[in-house]
PDB file of C-alpha atoms and ligand atoms in Angstrom:
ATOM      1  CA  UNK A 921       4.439  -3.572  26.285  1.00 50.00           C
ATOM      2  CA  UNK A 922       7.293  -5.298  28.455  1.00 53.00           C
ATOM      3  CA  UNK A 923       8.574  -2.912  31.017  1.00 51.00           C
ATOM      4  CA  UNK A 924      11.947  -4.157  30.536  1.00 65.00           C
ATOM      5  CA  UNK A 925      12.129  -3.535  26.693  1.00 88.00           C
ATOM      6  CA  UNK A 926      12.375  -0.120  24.666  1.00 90.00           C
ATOM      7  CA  UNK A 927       9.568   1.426  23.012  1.00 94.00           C
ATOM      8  CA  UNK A 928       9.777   3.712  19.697  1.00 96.00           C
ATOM      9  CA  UNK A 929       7.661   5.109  17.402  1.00 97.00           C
ATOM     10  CA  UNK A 930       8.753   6.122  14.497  1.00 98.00           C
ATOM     11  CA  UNK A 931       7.062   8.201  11.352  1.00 98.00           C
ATOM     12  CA  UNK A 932       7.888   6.965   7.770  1.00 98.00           C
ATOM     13  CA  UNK A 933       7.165  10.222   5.854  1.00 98.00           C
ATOM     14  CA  UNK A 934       7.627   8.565   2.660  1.00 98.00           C
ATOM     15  CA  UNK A 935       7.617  10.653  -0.794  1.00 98.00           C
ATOM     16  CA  UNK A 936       6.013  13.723   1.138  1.00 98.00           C
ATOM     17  CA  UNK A 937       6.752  16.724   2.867  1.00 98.00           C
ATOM     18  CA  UNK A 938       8.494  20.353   1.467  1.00 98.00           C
ATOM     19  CA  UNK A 939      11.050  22.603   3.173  1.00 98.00           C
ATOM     20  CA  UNK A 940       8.371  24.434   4.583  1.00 98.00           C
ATOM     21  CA  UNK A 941       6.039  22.160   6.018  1.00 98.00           C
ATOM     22  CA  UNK A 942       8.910  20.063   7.569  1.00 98.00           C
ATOM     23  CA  UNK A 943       9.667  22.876   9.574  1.00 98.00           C
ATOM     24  CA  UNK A 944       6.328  23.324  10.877  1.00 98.00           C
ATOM     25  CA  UNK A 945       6.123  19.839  11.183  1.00 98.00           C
ATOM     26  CA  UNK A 946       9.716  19.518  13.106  1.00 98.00           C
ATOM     27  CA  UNK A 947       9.196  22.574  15.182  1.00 98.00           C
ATOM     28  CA  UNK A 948       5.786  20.815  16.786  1.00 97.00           C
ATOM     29  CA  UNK A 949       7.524  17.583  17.533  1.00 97.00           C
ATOM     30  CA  UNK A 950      10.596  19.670  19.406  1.00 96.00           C
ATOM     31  CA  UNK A 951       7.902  21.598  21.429  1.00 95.00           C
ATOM     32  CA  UNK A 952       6.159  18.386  22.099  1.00 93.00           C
ATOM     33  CA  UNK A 953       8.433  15.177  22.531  1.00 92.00           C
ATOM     34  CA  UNK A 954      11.611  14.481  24.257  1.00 75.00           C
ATOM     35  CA  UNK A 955      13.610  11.231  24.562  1.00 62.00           C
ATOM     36  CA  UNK A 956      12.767  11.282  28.501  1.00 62.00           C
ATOM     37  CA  UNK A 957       9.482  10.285  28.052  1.00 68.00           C
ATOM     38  CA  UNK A 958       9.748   6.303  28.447  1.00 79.00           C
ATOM     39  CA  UNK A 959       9.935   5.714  24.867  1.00 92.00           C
ATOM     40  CA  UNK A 960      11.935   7.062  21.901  1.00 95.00           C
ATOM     41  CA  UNK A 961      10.443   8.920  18.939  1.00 97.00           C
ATOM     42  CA  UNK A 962      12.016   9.120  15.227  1.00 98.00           C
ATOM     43  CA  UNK A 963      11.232  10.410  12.183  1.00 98.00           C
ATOM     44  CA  UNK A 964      12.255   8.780   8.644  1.00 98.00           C
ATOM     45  CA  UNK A 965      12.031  11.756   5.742  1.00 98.00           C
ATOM     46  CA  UNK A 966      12.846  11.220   2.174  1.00 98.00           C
ATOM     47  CA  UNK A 967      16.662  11.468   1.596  1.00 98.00           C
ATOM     48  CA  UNK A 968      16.531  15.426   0.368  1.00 98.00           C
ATOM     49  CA  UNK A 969      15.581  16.515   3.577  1.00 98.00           C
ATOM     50  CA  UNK A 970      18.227  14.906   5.819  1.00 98.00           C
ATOM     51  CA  UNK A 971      20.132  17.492   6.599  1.00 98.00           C
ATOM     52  CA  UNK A 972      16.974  19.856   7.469  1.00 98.00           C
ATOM     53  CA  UNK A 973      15.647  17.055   9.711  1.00 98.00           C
ATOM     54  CA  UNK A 974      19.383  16.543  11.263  1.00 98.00           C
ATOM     55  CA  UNK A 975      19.943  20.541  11.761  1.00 98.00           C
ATOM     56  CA  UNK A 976      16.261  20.727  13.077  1.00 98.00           C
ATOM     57  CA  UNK A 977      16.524  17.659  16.003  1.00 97.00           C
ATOM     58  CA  UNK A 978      20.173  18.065  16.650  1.00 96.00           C
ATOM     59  CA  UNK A 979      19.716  18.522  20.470  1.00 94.00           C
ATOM     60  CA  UNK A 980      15.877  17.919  20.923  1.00 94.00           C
ATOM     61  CA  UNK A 981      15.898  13.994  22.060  1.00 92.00           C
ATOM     62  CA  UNK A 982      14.200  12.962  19.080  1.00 96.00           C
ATOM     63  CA  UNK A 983      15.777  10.613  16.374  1.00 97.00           C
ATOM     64  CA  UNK A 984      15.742  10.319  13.100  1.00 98.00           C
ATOM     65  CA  UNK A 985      16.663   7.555  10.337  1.00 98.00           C
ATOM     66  CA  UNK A 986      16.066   6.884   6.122  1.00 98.00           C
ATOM     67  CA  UNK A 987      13.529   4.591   4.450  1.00 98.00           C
ATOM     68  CA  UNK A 988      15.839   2.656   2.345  1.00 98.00           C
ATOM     69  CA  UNK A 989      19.501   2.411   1.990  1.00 98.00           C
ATOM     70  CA  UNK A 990      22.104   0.803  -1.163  1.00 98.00           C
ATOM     71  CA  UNK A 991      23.022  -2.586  -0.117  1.00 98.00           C
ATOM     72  CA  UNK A 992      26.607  -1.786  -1.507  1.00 98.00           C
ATOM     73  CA  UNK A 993      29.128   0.439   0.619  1.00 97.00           C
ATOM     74  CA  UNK A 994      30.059   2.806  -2.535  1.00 97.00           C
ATOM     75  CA  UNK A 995      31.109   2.461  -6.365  1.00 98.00           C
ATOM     76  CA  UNK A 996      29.431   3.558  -9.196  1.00 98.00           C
ATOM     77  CA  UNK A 997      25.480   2.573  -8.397  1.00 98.00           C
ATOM     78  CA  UNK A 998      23.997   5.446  -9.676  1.00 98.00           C
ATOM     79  CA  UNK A 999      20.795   7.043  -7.464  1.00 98.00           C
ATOM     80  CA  UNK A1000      21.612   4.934  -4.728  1.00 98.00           C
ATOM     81  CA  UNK A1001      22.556   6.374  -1.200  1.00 98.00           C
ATOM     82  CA  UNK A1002      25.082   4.588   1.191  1.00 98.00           C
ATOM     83  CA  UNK A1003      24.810   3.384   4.409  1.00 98.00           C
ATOM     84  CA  UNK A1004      27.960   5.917   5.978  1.00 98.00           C
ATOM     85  CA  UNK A1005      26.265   8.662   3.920  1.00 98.00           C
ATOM     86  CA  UNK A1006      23.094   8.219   6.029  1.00 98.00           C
ATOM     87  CA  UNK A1007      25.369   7.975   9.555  1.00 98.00           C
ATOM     88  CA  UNK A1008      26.776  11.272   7.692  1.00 98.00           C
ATOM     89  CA  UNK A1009      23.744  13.179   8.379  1.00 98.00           C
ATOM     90  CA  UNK A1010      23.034  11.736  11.781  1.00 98.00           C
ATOM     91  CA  UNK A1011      20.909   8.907  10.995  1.00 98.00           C
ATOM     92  CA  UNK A1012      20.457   6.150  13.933  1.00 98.00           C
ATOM     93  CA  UNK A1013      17.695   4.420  11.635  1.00 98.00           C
ATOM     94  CA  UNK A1014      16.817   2.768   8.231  1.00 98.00           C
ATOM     95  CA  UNK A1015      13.664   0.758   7.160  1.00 98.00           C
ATOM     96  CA  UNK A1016      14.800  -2.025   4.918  1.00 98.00           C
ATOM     97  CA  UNK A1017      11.987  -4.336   3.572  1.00 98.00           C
ATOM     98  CA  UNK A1018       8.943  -2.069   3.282  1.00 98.00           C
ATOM     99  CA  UNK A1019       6.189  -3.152   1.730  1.00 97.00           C
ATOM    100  CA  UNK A1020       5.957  -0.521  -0.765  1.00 97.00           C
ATOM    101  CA  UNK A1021       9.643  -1.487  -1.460  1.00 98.00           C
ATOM    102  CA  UNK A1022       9.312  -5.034  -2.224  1.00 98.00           C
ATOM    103  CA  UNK A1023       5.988  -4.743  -4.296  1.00 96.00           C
ATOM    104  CA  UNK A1024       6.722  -1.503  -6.201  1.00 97.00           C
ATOM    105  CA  UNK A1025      10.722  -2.225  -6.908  1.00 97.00           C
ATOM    106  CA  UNK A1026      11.022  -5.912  -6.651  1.00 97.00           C
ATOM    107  CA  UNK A1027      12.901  -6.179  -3.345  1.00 98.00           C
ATOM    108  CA  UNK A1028      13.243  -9.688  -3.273  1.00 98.00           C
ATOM    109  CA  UNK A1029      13.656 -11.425   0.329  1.00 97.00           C
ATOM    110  CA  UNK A1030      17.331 -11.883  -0.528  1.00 97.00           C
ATOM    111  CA  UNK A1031      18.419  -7.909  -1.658  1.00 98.00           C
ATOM    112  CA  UNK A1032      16.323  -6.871   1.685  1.00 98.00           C
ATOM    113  CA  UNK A1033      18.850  -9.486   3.695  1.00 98.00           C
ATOM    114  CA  UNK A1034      21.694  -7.694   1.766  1.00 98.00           C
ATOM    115  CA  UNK A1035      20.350  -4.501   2.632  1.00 98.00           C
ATOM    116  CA  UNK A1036      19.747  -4.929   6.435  1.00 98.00           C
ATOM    117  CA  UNK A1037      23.817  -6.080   6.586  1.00 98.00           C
ATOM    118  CA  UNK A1038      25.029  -2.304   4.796  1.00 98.00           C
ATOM    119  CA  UNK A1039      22.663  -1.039   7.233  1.00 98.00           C
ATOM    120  CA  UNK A1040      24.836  -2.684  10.296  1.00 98.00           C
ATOM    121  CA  UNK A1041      28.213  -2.672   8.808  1.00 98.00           C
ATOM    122  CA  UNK A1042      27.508   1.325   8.647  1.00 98.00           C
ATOM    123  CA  UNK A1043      26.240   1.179  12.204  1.00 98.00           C
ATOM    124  CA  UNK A1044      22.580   1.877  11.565  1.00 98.00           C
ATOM    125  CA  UNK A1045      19.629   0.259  12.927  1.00 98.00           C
ATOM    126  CA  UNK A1046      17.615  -1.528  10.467  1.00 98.00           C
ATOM    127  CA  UNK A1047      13.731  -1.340  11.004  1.00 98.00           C
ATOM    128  CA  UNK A1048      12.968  -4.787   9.107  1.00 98.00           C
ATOM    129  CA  UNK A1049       9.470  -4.827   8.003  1.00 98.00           C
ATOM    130  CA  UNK A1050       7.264  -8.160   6.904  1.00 98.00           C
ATOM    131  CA  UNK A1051       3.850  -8.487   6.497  1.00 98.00           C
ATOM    132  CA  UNK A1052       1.518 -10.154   4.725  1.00 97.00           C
ATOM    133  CA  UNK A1053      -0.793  -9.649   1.674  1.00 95.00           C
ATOM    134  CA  UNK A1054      -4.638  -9.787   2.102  1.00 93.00           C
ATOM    135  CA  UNK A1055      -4.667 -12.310   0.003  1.00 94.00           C
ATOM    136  CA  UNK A1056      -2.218 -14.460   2.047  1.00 96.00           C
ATOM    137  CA  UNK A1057      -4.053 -13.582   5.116  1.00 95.00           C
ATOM    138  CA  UNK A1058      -7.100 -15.200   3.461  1.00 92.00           C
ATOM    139  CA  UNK A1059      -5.369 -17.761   2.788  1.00 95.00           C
ATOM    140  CA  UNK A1060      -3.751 -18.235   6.108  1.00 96.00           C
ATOM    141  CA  UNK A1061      -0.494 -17.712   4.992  1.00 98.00           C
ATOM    142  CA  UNK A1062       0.020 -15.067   7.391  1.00 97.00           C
ATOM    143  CA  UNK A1063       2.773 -17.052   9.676  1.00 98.00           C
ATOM    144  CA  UNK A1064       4.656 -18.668   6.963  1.00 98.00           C
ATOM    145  CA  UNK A1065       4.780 -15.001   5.270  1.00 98.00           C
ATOM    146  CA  UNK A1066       6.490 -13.560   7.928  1.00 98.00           C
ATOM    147  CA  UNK A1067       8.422 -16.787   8.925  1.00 98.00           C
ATOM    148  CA  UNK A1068       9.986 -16.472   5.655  1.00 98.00           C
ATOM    149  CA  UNK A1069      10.889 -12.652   5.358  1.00 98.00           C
ATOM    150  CA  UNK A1070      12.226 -13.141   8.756  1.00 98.00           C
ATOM    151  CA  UNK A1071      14.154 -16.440   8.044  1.00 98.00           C
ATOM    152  CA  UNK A1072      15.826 -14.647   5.011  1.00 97.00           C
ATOM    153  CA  UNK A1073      17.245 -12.447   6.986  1.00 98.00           C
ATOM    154  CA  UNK A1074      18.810 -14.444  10.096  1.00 98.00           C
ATOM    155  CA  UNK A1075      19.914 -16.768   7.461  1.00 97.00           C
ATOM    156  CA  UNK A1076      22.543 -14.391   6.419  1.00 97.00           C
ATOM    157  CA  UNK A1077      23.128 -12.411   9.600  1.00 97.00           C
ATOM    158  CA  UNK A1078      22.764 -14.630  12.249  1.00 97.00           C
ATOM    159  CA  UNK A1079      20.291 -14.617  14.782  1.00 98.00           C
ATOM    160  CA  UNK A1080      22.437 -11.963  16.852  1.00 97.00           C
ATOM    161  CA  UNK A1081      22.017  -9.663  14.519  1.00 98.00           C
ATOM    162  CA  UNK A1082      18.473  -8.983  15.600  1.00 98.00           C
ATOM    163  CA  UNK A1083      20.322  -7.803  19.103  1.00 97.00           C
ATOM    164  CA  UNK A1084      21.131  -4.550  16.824  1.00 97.00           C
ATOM    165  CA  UNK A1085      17.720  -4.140  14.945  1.00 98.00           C
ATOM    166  CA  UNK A1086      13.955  -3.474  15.323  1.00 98.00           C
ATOM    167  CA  UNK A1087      11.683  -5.975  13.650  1.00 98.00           C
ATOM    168  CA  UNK A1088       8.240  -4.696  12.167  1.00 98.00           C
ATOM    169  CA  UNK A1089       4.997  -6.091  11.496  1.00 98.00           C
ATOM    170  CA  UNK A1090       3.392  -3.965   9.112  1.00 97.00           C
ATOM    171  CA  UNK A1091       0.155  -6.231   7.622  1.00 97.00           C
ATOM    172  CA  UNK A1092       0.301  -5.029   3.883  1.00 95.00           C
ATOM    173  CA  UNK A1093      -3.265  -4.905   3.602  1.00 92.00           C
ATOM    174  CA  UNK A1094      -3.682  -2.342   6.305  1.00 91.00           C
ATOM    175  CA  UNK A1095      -0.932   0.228   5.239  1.00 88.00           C
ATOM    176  CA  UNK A1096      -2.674   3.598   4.011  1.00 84.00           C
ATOM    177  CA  UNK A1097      -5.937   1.823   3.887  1.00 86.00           C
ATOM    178  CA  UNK A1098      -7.182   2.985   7.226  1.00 81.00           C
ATOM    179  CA  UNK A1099      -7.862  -0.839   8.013  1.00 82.00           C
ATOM    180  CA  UNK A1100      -5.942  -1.369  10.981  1.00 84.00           C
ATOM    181  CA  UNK A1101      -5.180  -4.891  12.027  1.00 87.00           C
ATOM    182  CA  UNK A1102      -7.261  -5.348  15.219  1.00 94.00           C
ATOM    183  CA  UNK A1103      -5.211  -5.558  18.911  1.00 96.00           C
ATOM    184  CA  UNK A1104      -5.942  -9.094  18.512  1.00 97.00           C
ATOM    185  CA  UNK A1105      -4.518  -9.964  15.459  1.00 96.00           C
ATOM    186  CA  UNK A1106      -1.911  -7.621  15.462  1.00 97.00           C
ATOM    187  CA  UNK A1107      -0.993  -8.982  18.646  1.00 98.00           C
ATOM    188  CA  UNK A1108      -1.198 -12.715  17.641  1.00 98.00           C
ATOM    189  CA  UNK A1109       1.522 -12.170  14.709  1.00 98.00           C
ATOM    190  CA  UNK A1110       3.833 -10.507  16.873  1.00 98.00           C
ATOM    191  CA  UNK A1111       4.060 -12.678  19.659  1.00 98.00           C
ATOM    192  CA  UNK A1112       4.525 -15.866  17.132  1.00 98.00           C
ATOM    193  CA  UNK A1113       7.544 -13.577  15.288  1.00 98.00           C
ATOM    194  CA  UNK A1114       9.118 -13.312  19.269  1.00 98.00           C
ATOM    195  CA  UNK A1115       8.166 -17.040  19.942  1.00 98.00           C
ATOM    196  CA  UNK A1116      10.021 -17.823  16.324  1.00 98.00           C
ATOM    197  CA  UNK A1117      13.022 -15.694  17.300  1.00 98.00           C
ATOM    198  CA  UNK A1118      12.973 -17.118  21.338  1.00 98.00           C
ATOM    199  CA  UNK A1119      13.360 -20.295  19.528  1.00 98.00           C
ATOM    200  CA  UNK A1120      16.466 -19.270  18.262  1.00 97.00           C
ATOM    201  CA  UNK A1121      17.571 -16.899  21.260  1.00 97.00           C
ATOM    202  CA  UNK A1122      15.136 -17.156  24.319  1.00 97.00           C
ATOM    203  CA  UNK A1123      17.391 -13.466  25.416  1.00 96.00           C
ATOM    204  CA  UNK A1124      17.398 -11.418  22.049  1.00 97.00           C
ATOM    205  CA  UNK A1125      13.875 -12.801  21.743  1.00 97.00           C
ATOM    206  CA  UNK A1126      13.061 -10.420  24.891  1.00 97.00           C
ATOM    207  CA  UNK A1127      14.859  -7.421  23.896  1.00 96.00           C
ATOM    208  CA  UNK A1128      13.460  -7.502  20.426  1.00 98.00           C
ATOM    209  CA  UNK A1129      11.591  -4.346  20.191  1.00 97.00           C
ATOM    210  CA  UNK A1130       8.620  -5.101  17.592  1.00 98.00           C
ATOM    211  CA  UNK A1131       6.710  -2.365  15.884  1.00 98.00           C
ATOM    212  CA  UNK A1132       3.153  -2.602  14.200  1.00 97.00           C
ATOM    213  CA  UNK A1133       2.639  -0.532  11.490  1.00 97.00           C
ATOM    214  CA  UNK A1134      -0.710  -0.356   9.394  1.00 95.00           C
ATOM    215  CA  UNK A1135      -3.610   2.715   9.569  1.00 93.00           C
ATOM    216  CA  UNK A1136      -1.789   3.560  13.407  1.00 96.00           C
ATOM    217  CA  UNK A1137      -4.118   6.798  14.499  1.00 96.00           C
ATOM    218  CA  UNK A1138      -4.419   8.242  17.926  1.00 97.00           C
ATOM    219  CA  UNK A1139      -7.676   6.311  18.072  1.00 96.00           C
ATOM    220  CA  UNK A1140      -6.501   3.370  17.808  1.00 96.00           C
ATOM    221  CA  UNK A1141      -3.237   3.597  19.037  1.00 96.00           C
ATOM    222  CA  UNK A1142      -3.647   3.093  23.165  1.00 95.00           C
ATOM    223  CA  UNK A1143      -5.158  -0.137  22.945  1.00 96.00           C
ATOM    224  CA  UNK A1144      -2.353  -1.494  20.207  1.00 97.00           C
ATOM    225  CA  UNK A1145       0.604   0.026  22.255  1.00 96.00           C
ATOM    226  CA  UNK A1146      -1.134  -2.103  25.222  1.00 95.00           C
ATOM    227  CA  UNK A1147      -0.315  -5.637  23.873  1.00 97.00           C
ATOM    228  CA  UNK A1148       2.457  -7.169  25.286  1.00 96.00           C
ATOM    229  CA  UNK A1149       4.188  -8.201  22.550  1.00 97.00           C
ATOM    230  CA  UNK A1150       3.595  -4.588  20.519  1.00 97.00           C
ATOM    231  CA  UNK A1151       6.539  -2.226  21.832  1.00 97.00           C
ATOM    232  CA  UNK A1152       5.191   1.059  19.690  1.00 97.00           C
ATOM    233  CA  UNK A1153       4.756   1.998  15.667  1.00 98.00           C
ATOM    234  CA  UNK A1154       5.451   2.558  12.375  1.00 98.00           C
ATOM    235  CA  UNK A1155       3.835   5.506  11.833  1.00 98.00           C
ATOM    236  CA  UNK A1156       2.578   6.395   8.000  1.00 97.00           C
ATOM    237  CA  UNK A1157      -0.177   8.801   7.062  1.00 96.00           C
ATOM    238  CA  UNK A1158      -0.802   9.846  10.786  1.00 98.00           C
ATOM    239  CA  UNK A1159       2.819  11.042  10.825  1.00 98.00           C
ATOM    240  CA  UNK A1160       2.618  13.938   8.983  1.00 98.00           C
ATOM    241  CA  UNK A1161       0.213  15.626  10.751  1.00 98.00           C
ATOM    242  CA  UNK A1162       1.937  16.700  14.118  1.00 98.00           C
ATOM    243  CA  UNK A1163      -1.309  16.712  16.335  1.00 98.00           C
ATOM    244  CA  UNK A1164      -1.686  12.777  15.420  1.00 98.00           C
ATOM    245  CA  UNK A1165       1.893  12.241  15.765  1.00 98.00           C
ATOM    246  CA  UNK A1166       2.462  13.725  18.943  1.00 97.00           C
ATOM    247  CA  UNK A1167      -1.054  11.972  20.368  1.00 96.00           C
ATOM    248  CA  UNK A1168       0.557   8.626  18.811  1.00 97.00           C
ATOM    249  CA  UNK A1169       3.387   9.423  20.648  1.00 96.00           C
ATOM    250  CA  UNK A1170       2.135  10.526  23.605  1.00 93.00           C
ATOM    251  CA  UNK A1171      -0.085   6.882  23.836  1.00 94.00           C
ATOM    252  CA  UNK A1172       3.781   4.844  23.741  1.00 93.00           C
ATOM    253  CA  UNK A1173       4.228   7.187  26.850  1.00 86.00           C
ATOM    254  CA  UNK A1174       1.211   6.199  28.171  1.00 57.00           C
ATOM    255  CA  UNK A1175       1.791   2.502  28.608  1.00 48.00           C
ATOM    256  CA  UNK A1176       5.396   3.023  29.882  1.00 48.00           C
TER     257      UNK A1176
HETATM  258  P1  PGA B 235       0.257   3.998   7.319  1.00 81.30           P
HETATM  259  O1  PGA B 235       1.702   3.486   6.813  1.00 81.30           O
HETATM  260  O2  PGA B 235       0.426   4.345   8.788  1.00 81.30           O
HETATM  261  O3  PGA B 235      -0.047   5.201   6.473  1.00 81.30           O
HETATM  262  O4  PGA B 235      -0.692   2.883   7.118  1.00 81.30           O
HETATM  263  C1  PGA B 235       2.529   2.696   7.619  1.00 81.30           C
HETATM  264  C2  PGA B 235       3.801   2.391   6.881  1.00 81.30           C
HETATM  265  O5  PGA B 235       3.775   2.223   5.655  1.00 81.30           O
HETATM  266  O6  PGA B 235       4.893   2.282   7.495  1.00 81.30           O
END
């Protein structure tokens, strides 16, 4: 990691969790992390528990965001949760472009660009993901995949944009398989997404803080976090369970 830039690691609980064992959960991660630790930590829960996660970190250093947002500001868009409603509950994050996203509800390249712009007008942070499929990989399609989900985005924000977002590589192929992309690769991907955006903006190219999410465990986590173009995580399965989390964590801290 680049001394200069931030570091984060945030956990993507996706559909799980309950009252209860977010508290247990929550409670460990107040105990155990604080924002002075060289790097920041978040949490992302599913929409219900907002307002637990918001009452329960209020205070304690650590963040917290959504995993998707409505690309509209309000109106009648049933289901769909707003931008300002998420700054409501004390959001600083949402992901916009997960995997899961675009292959399970057809989030084209274009509705993700539409959704990372609500996410800024409402003054949240959008954690863009891209990645690739293994079949693309095999293919070597790998660059042009995550030229492209990239490209769609700058090409209706503006490159500046990315001055007010966190960019991450999450290789489809290794999320919740337990196949993590190796240091090597992982590292190779993100350093040509912060070459592509240097050619754009040689300065917001070098503040960009770049995640890699995919199978991140405490194992493996210490040598990615060491690359020097990987600036923390997207954390999945491994956030959920507090020991890994914290450990995950705790291995940002260790190559502040
Ligand atoms: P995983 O998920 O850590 O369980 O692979 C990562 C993600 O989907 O963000």
């Amino acid at each position: 990691m680049s001394p200069g830039r931030g570091r984060l690691v945030a956990g993507n609980w996706k559909m799980h969790g309950s009252l209860a064992s977010n508290r247990d959960l929550l409670a460990r991660l107040c105990v155990s992390l604080n924002a002075n630790q060289g790097a920041e930590f978040a949490v992302c829960p599913p929409f219900p528990y907002l307002a637990q996660v918001s009452a329960a970190l209020t205070g304690s250093g650590i963040t917290w965001g959504a995993q998707t947002l409505c690309e509209n500001d309000h109106g009648a868009f049933t289901g769909e949760v707003s931008g300002a409603m998420l700054r409501d509950f004390g959001c600083r994050y949402v992901i916009v472009g997960h995997s899961e996203r675009r292959q399970l509800y057809s989030e084209s390249d274009a509705l993700v660009g539409a959704k990372f712009l609500a996410a800024q007008r409402s003054g949240l942070l959008p954690i863009l993901c891209v990645g690739e499929t293994l079949g693309q990989r095999e293919q070597g399609e790998t660059e042009a995949v995550v030229a492209r989900q990239l490209d769609a985005v700058v090409a209706l924000a503006g490159v500046s944009a990315l001055e007010s977002a966190v960019l991450a590589y999450e290789p489809v192929w290794a999320i919740g398989t337990g196949k993590t992309a190796s240091p090597a690769q992982a590292q190779a991907v993100h350093a040509f997404l912060r070459g592509k955006v240097a050619r754009m903006d040689s300065g917001i190219a070098d503040a960009l803080v770049l995640l890699y999410g995919g199978s991140v465990k405490p194992a493996n986590a210490v040598e990615l976090f060491s690359q020097p173009d990987i600036d923390g995580g997207l954390i999945g399965g491994a956030s959920l369970v507090a020991d890994d989390f914290i450990a995950i964590c705790k291995a940002a801290m260790r190559n502040s």
